[in-house]
Short mmCIF file of C-alpha atoms in Angstrom, two decimals:
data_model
loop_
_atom_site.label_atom_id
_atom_site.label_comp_id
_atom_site.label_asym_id
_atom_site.label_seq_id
_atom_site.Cartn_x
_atom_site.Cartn_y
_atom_site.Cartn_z
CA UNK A 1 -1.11 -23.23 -24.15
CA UNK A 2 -1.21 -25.36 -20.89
CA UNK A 3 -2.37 -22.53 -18.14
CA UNK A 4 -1.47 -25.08 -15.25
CA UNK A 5 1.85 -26.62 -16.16
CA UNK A 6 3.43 -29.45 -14.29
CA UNK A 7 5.59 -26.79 -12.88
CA UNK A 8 3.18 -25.65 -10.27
CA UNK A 9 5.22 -22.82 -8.78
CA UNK A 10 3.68 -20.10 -10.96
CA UNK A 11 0.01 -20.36 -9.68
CA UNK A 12 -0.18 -22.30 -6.12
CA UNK A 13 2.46 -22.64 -3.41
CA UNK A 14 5.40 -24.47 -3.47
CA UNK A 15 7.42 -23.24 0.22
CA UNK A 16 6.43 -23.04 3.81
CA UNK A 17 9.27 -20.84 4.75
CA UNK A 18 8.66 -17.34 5.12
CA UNK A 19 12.64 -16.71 3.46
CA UNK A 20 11.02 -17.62 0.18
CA UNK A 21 8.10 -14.77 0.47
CA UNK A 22 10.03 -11.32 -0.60
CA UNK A 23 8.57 -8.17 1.49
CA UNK A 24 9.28 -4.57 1.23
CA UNK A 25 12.31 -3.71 3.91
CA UNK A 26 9.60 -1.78 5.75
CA UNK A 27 7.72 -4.92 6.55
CA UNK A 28 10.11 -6.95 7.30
CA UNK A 29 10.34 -6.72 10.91
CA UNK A 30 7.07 -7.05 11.92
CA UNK A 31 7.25 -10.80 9.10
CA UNK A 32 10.27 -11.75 11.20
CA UNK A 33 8.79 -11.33 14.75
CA UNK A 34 5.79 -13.06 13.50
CA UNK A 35 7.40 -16.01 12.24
CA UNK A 36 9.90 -15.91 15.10
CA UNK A 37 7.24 -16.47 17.65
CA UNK A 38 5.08 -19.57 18.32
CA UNK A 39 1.87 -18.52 16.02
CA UNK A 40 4.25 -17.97 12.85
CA UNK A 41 5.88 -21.42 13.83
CA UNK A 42 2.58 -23.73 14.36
CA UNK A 43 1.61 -22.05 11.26
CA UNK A 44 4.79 -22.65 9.17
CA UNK A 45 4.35 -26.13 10.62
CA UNK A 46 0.45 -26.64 9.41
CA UNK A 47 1.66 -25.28 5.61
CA UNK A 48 4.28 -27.71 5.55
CA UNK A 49 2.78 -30.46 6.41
CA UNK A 50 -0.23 -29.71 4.18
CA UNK A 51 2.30 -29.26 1.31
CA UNK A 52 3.60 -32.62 1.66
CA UNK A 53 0.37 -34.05 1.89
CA UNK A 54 0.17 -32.53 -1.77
CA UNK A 55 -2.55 -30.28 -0.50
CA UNK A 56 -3.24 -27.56 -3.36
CA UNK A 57 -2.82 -24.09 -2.09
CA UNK A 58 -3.02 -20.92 -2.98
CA UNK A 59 -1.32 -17.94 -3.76
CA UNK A 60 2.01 -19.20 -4.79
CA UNK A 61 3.11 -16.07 -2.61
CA UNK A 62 1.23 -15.25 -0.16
CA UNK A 63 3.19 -11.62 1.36
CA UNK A 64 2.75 -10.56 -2.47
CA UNK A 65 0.69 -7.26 -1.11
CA UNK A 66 3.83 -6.70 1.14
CA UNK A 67 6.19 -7.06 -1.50
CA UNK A 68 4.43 -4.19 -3.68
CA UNK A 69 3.02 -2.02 -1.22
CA UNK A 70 5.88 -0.62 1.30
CA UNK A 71 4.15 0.70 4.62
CA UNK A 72 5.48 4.21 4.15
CA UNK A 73 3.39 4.58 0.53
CA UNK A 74 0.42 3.16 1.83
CA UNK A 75 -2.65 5.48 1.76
CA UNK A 76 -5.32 3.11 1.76
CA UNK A 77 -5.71 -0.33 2.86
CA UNK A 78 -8.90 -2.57 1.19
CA UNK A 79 -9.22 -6.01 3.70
CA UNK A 80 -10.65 -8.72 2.44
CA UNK A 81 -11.25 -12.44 4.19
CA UNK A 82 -9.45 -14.89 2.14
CA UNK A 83 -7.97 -15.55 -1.22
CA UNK A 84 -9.49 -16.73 -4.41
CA UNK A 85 -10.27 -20.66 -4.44
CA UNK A 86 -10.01 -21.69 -7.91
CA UNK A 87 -6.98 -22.50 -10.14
CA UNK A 88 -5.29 -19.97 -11.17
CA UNK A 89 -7.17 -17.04 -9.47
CA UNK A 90 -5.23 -15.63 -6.37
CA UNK A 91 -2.25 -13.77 -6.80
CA UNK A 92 -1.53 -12.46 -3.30
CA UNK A 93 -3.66 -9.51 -3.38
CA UNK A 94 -7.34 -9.22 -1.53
CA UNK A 95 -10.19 -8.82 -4.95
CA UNK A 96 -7.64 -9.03 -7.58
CA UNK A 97 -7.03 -11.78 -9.76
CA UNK A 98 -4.28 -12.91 -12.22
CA UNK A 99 -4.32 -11.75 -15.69
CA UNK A 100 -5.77 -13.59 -17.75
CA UNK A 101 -8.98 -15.33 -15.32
CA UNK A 102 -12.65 -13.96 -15.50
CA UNK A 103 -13.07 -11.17 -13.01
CA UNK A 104 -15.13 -12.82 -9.97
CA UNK A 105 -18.74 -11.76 -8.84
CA UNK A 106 -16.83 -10.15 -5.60
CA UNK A 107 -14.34 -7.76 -7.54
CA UNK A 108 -17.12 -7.25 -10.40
CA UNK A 109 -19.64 -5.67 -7.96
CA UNK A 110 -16.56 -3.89 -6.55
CA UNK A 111 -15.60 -2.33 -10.45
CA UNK A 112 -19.72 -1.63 -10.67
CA UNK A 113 -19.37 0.70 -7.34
CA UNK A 114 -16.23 2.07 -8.63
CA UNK A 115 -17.89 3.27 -12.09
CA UNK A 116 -21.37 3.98 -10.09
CA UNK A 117 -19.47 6.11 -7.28
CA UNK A 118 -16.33 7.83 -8.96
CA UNK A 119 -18.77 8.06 -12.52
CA UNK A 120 -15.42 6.22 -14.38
CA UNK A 121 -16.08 3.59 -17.03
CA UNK A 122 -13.98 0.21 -16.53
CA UNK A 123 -12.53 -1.43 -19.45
CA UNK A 124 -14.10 -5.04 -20.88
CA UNK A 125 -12.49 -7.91 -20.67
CA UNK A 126 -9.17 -8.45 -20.92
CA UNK A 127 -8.51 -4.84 -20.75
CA UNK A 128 -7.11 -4.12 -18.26
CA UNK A 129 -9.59 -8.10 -17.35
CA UNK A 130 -9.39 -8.31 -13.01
CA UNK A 131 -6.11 -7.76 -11.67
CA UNK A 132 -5.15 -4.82 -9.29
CA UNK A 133 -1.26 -4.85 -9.38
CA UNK A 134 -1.76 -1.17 -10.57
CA UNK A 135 -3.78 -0.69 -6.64
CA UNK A 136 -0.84 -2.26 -5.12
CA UNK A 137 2.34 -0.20 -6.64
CA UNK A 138 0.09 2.99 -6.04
CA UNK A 139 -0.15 2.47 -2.12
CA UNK A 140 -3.35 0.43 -1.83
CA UNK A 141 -2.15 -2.32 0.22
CA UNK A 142 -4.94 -4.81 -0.84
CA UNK A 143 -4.91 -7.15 1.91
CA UNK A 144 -6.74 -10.26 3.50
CA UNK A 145 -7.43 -11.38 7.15
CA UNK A 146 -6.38 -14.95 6.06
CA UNK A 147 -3.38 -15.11 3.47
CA UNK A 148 -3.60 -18.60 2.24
CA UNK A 149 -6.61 -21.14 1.50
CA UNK A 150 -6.78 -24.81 -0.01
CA UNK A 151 -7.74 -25.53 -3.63
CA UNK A 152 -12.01 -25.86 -3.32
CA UNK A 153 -12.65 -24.61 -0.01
CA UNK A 154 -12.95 -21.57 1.69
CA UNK A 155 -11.62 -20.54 4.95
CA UNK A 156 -9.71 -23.64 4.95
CA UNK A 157 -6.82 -21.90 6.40
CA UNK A 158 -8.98 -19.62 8.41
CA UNK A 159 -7.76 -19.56 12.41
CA UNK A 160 -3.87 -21.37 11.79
CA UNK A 161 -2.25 -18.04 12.54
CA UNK A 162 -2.63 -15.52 9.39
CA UNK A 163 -5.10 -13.85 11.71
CA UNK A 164 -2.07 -12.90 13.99
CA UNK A 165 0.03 -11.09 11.36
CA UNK A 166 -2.27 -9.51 9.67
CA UNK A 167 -3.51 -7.81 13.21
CA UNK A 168 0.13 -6.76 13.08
CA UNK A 169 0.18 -5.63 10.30
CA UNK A 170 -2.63 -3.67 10.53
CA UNK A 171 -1.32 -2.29 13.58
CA UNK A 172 1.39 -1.04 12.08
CA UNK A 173 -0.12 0.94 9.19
CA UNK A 174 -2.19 2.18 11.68
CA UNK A 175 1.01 3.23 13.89
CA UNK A 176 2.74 5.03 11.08
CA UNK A 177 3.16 8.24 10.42
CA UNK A 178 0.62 8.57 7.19
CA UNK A 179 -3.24 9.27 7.60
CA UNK A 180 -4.85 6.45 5.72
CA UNK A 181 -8.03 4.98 4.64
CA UNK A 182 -9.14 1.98 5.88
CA UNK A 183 -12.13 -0.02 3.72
CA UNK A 184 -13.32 -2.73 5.71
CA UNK A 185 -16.05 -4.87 3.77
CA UNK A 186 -17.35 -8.10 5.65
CA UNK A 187 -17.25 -9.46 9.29
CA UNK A 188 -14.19 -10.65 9.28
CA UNK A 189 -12.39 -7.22 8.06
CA UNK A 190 -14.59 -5.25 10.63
CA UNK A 191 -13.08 -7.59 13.50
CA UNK A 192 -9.70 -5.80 12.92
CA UNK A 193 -11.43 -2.32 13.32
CA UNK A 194 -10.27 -1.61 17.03
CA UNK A 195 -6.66 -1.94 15.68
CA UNK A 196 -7.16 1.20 14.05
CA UNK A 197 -6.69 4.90 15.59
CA UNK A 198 -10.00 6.55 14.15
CA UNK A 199 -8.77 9.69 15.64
CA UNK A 200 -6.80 9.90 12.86
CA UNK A 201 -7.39 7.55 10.00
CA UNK A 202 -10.71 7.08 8.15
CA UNK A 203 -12.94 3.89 8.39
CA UNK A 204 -14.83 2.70 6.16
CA UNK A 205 -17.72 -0.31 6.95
CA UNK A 206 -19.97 -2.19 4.52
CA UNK A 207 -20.74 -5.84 3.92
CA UNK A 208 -18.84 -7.76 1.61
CA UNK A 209 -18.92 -7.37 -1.77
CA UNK A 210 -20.22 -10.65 -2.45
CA UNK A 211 -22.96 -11.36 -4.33
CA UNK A 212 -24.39 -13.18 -1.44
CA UNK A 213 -24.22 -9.92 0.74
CA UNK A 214 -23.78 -7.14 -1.35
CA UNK A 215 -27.06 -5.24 -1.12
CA UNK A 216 -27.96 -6.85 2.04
CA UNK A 217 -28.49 -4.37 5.11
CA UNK A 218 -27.51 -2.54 7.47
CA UNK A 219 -24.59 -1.79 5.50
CA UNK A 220 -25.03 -2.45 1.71
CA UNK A 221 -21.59 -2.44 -0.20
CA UNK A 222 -23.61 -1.60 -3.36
CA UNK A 223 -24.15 1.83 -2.77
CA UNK A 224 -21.98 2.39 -0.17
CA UNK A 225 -20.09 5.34 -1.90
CA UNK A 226 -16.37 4.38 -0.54
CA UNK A 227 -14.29 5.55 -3.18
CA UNK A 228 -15.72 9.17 -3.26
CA UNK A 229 -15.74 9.40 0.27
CA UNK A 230 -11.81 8.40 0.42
CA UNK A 231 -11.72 10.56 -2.08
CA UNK A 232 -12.91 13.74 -0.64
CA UNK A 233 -11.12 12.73 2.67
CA UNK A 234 -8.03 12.54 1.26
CA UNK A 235 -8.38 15.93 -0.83
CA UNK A 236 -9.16 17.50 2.57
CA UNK A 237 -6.37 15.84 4.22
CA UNK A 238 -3.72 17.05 0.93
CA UNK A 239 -5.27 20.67 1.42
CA UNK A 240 -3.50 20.74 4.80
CA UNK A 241 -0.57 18.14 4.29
CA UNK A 242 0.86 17.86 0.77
CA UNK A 243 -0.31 15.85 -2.35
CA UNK A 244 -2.20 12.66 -2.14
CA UNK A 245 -3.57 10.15 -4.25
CA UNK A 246 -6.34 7.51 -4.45
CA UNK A 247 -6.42 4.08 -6.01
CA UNK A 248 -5.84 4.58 -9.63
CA UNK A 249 -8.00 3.31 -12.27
CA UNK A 250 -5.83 0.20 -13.34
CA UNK A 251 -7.03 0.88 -16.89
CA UNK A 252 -4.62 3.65 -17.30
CA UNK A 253 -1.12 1.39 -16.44
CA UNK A 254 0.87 2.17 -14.26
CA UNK A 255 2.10 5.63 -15.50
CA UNK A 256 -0.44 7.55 -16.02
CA UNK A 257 -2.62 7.56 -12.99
CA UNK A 258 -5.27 10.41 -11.75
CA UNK A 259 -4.44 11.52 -8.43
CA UNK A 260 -6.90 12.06 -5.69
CA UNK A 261 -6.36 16.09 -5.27
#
């Protein structure tokens, strides 16, 4: 089977209008005044123009994490920097990678903190293989600081406006009603920390998960111990507010998922 047809709108994008990238009705505003004003323009502008050039770019959608994560379920928010690179990899969600592709070194050492911290074995490949859609429809909204990125090169879309909505976005999590987690891991996630009201959300700061970082100091991810630490914040948080839950182990599907408390 051909895992890049000719028809290229499964796996990179094909649009640079923001109409053809669904969101949850509880985004939507904050998308529209983005793309209404001159930074969602120029950058509307700069994807179109790249498309026509035949540029290959990736995700095919790039609001994917706002179409499964509606800002009134979202309990914690994971930023990355910028989608996967290679064929076939992104699918719109920071770490997580379409069915299917070999689970990167990034989202590997992430799964190796998850089993070290929380003590819970993850699956071989291709059960349930690198893909977090399970995060996403459980309130994790997995999201990057730059939302789309050329075939080959990294950060290639880095500083054409992504930076803007995503600041909005996070603003608006941040704004809402819920008490969240926030898991910042790398520079560029940590430069969105003074969106955030810590007097009421919990942050969370390590270096990126990248092999290249990853047990580097001051702030090792390896190690780090984020997932118990959400963990025990949001139990403490449900013992005065109602239920919560944490990320669920997307081994389980999506219907049969431990909950935090």
């Amino acid at each position: 089977m051909d895992l890049f047809p000719q028809d290229r709108s499964d796996w990179c994008l094909q649009s640079a209008h923001a109409a053809d990238w669904p969101v949850a009705p509880g985004w939507q505003a904050t998308v529209d005044a983005f793309f209404a004003a001159p930074p969602g323009q120029v950058l509307q502008g700069f994807l179109a123009e790249r498309i026509a050039q035949k540029a290959v770019i990736y995700p095919p959608q790039p609001l994917r994490a706002l179409a499964l994560t509606p800002p009134e379920r979202v309990h914690t928010v994971i930023l990355g920097q910028d989608p996967y690179h290679g064929r076939g990899q992104a699918e719109g969600l920071a770490f997580s990678v379409a069915h299917g592709q070999p689970v990167p070194p990034s989202l590997r050492n992430i799964l190796k903190e998850w089993q070290r911290d929380l003590g819970e074995a993850w699956p071989a490949m291709p059960v349930p293989g690198g893909s977090l859609v399970a995060w996403a429809q459980q309130g994790v909204l997995l999201l990057n600081t730059c939302l789309t990125v050329e075939d080959g090169q990294p950060a290639s879309h880095q500083g054409k406006g992504w930076e803007t909505l995503t600041d909005a976005l996070i603003s608006r999590v941040s704004d809402g009603a819920g008490r969240v987690v926030f898991m910042l891991w790398g520079t560029s996630a940590q430069q969105k920390r003074p969106l955030i009201d810590e007097t009421r959300h919990l942050v969370l700061c390590a270096n990126h998960p990248s092999p290249l970082s990853a047990l580097r100091g001051p702030e090792p991810f390896m190690g780090c111990g984020h997932f118990s630490k959400a963990q025990k914040w949001c139990m403490a948080i449900a013992a005065g507010s109602g239920p919560s839950q944490r990320p669920p182990n997307p081994a389980q599907g999506s219907g049969s998922h431990k909950n935090m408390a």
